[in-house]
XYZ file of N, CA and C in Angstrom:
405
model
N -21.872 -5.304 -14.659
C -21.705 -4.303 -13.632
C -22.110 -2.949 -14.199
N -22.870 -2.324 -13.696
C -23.151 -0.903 -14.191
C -22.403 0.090 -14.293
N -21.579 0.378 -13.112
C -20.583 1.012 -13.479
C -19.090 1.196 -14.225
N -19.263 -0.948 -14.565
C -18.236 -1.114 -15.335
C -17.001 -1.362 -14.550
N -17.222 -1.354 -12.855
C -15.745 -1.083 -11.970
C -16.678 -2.656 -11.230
N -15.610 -3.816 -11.101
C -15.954 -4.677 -10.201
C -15.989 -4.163 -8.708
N -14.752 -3.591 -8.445
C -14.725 -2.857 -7.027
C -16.063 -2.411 -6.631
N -17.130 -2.218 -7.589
C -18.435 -1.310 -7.207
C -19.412 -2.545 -6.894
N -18.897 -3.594 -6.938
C -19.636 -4.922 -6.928
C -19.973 -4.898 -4.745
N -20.749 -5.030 -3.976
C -20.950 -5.319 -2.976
C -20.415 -6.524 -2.298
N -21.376 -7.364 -3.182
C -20.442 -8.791 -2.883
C -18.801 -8.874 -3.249
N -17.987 -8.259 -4.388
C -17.073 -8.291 -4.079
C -16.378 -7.872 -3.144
N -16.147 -6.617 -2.352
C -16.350 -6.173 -1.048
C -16.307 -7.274 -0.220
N -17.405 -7.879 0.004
C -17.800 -8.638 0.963
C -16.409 -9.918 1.440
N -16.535 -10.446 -0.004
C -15.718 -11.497 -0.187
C -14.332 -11.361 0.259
N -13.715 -10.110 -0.135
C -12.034 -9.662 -0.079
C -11.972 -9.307 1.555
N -13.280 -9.066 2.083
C -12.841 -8.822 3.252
C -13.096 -9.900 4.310
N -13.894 -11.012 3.612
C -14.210 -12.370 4.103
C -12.903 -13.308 3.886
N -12.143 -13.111 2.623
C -11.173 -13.976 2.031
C -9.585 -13.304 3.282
N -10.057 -11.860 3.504
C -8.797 -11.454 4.531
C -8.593 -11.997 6.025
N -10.038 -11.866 6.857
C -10.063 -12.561 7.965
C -9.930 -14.221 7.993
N -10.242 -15.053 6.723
C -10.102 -16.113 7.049
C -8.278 -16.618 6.466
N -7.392 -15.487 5.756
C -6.155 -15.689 5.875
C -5.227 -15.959 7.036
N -6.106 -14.528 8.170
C -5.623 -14.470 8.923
C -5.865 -15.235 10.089
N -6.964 -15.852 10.372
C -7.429 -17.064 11.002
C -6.418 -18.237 10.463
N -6.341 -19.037 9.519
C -5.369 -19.684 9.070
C -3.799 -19.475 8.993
N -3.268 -18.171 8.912
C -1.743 -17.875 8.848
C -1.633 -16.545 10.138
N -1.809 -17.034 11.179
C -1.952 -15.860 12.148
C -0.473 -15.060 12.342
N -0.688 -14.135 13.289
C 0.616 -13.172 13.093
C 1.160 -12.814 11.806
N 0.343 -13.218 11.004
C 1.213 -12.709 9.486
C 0.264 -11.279 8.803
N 1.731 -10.606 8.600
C 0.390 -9.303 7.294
C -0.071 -9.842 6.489
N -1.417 -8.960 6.021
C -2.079 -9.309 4.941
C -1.988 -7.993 4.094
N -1.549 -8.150 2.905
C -1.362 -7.086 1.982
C -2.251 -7.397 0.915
N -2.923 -6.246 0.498
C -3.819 -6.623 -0.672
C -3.515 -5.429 -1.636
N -2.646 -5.845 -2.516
C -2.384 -5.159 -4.206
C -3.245 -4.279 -4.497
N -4.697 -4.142 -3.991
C -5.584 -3.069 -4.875
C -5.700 -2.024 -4.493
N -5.805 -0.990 -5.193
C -6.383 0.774 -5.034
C -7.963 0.836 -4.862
N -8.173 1.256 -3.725
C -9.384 1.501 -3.549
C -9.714 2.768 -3.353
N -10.520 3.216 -5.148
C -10.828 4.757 -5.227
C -11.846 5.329 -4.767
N -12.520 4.517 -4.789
C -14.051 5.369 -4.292
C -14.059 5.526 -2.843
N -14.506 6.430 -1.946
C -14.154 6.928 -0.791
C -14.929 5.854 -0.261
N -16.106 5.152 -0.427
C -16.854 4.405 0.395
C -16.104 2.695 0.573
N -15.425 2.280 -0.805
C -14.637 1.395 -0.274
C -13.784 1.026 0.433
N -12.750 2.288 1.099
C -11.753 1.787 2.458
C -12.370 1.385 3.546
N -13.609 1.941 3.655
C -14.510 1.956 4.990
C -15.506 0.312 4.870
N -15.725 -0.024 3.530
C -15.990 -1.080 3.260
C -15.207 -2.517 3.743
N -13.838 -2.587 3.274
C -13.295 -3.636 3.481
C -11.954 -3.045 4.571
N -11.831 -1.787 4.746
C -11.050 -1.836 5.949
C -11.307 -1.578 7.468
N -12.692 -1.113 7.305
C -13.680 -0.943 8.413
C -13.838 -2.616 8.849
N -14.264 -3.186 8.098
C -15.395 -4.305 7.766
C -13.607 -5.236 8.604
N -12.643 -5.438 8.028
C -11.231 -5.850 8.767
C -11.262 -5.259 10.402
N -11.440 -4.254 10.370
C -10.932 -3.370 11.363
C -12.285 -4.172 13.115
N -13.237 -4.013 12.457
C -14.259 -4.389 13.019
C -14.104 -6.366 13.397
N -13.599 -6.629 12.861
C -13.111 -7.963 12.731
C -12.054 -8.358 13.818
N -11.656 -7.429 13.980
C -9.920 -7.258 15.159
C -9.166 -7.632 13.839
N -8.935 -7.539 12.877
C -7.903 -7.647 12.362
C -6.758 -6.605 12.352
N -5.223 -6.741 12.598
C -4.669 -5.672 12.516
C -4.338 -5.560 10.985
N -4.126 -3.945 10.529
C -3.586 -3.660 9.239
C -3.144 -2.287 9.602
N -2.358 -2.351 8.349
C -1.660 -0.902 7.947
C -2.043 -1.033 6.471
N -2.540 0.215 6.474
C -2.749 0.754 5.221
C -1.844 1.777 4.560
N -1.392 1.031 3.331
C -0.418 1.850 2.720
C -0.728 2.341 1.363
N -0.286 3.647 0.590
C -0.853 4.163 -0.435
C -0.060 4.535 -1.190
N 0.438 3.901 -1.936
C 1.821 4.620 -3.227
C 1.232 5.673 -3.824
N 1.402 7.130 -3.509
C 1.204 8.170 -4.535
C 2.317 8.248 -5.636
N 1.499 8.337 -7.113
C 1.922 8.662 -8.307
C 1.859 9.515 -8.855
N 2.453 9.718 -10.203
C 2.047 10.687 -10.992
C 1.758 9.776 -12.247
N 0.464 10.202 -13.158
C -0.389 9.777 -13.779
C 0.962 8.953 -14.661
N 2.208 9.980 -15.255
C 3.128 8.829 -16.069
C 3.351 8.029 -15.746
N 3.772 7.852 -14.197
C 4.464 6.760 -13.644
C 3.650 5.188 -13.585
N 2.045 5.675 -13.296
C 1.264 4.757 -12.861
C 0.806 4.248 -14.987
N 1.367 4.977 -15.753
C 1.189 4.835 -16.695
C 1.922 3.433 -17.302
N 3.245 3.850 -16.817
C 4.279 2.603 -16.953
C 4.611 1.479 -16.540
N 3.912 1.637 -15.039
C 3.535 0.479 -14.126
C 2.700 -0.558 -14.698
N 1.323 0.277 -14.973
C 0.500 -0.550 -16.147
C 0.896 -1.155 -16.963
N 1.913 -0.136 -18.219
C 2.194 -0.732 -19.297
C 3.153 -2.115 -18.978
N 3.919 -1.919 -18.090
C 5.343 -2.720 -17.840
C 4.347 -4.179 -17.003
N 3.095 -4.353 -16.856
C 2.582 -4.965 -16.033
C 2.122 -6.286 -17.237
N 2.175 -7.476 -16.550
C 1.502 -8.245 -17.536
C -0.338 -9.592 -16.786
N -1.273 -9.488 -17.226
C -2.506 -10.155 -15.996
C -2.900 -11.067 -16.760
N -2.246 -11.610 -17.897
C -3.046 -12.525 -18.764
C -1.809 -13.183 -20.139
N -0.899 -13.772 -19.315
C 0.000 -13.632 -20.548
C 0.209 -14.646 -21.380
N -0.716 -15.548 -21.311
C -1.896 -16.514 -22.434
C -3.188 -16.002 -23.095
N -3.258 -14.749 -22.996
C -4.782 -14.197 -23.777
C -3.951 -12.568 -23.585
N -3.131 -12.629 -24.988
C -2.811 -11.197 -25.295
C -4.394 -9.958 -25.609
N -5.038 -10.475 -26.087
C -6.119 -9.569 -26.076
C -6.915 -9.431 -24.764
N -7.072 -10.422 -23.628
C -7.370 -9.896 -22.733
C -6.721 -8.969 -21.511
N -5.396 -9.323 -21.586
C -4.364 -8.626 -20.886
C -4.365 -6.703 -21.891
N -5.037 -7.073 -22.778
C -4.733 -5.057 -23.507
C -6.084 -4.811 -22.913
N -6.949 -5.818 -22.959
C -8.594 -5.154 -22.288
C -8.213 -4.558 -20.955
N -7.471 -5.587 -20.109
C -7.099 -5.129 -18.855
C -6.369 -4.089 -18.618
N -5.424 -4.010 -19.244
C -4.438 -2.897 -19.342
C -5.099 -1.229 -19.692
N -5.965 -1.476 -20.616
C -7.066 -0.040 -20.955
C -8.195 0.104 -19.663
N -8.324 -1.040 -18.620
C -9.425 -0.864 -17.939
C -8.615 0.179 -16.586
N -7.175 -0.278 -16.493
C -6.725 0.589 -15.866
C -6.061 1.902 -15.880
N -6.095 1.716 -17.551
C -5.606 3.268 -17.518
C -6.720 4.008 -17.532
N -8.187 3.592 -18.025
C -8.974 4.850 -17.740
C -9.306 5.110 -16.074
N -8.534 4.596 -15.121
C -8.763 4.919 -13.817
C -7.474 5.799 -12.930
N -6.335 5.830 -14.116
C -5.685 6.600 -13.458
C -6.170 7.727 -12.786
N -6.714 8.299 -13.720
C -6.987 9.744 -12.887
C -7.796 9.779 -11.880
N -8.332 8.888 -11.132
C -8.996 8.879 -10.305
C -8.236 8.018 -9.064
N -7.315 7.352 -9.487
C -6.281 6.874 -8.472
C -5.436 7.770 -8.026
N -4.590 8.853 -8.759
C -3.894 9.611 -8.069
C -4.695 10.470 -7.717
N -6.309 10.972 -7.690
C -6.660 12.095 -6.958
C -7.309 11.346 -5.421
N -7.586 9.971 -5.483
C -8.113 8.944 -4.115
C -7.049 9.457 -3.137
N -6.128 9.848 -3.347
C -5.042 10.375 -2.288
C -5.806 11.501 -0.712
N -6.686 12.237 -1.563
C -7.193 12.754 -0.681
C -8.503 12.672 0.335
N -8.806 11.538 -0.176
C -10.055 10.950 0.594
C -9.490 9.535 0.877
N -8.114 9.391 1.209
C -7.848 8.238 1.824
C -8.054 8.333 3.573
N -8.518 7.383 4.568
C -8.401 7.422 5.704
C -7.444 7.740 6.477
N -7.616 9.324 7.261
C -6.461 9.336 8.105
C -5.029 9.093 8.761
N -5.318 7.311 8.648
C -4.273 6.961 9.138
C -3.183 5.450 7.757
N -3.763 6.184 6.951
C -2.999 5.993 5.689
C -1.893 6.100 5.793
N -0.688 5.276 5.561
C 0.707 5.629 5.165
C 0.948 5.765 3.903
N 1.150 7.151 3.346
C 0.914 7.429 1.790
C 3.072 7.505 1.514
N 2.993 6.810 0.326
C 4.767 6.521 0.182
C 4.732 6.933 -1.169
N 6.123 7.122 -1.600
C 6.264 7.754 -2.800
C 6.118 6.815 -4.032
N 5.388 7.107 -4.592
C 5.067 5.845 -5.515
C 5.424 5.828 -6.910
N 6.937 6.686 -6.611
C 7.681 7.383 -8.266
C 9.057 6.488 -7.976
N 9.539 6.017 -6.666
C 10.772 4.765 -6.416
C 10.051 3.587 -7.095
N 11.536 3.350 -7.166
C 11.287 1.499 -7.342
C 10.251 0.713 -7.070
N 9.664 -0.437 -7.466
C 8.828 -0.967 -6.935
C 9.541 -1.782 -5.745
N 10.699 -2.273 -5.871
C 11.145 -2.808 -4.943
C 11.399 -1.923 -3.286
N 11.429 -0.957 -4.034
C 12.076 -0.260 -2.740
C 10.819 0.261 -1.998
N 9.530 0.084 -2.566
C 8.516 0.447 -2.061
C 8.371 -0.833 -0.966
N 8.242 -2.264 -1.611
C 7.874 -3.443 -1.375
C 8.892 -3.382 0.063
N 10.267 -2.847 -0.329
C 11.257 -3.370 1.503
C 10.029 -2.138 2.362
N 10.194 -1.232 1.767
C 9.814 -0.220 2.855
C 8.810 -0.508 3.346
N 7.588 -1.336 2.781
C 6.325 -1.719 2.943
C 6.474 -2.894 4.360
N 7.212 -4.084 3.891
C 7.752 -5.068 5.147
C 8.404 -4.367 5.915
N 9.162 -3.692 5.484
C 9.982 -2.811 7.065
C 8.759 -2.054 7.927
N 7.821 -1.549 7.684
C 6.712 -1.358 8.353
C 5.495 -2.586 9.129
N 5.677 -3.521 8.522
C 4.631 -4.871 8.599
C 5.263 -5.707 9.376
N 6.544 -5.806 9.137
C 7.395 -6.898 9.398
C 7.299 -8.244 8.806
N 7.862 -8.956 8.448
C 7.621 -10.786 7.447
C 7.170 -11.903 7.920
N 6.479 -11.469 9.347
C 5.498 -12.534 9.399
C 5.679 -13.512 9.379
């Protein structure tokens, strides 16, 4: 990848927003939540346009941080916990993106629900279903 960011991949794009409509074709009435930060301004419009255009319903939600917090999240996080050296590759791939995750705040779409992303993770996660509902 040239830029080194899969997110910058097209086809990945493609896929996450191919892999969302056919969730929701298969598990209907249910939310679909997808874990990732999407920093670059052209990707919400990518895969939430690309949903949106689909009839899919979503809410888009955005935990704002502060660079420590999202620091600890990382650290406290584990993506590989049979390949300790690939889980520290991973772990460095996201900290050099902090700073560009807490400034995506302002080129998020309009109708973003931006939540405090310095609570609990849990208390993010109820507040998140209390908006979605459990499907």
């Amino acid at each position: 990848m040239p830029t080194g960011n899969f997110q910058d991949l097209v086809l990945w794009g493609r896929q996450v927003t191919s892999l969302a409509i056919g969730l929701v074709e298969e598990y209907p009435g249910r939310p679909v939540l997808v874990p990732m930060t999407r920093v670059n301004p052209a990707h919400p419009e990518e895969i939430i346009g690309g949903l949106r255009r689909a009839g899919v319903p979503l809410h888009h939600v955005f935990p704002r941080g502060s660079v420590e917090e999202l620091g600890r999240r990382i650290d406290a996080g584990v993506l590989h916990p049979d390949d300790p050296e690939r889980d520290e590759a991973a772990r460095r791939w996201c900290h050099r993106r902090v700073p560009e995750r807490v400034a995506a705040v302002d080129a998020l779409p309009g109708d973003t629900v931006v939540l405090d992303g310095e609570r609990p993770t849990r208390d993010l996660a109820d507040e998140v279903m209390a908006r979605v509902g459990r499907g």
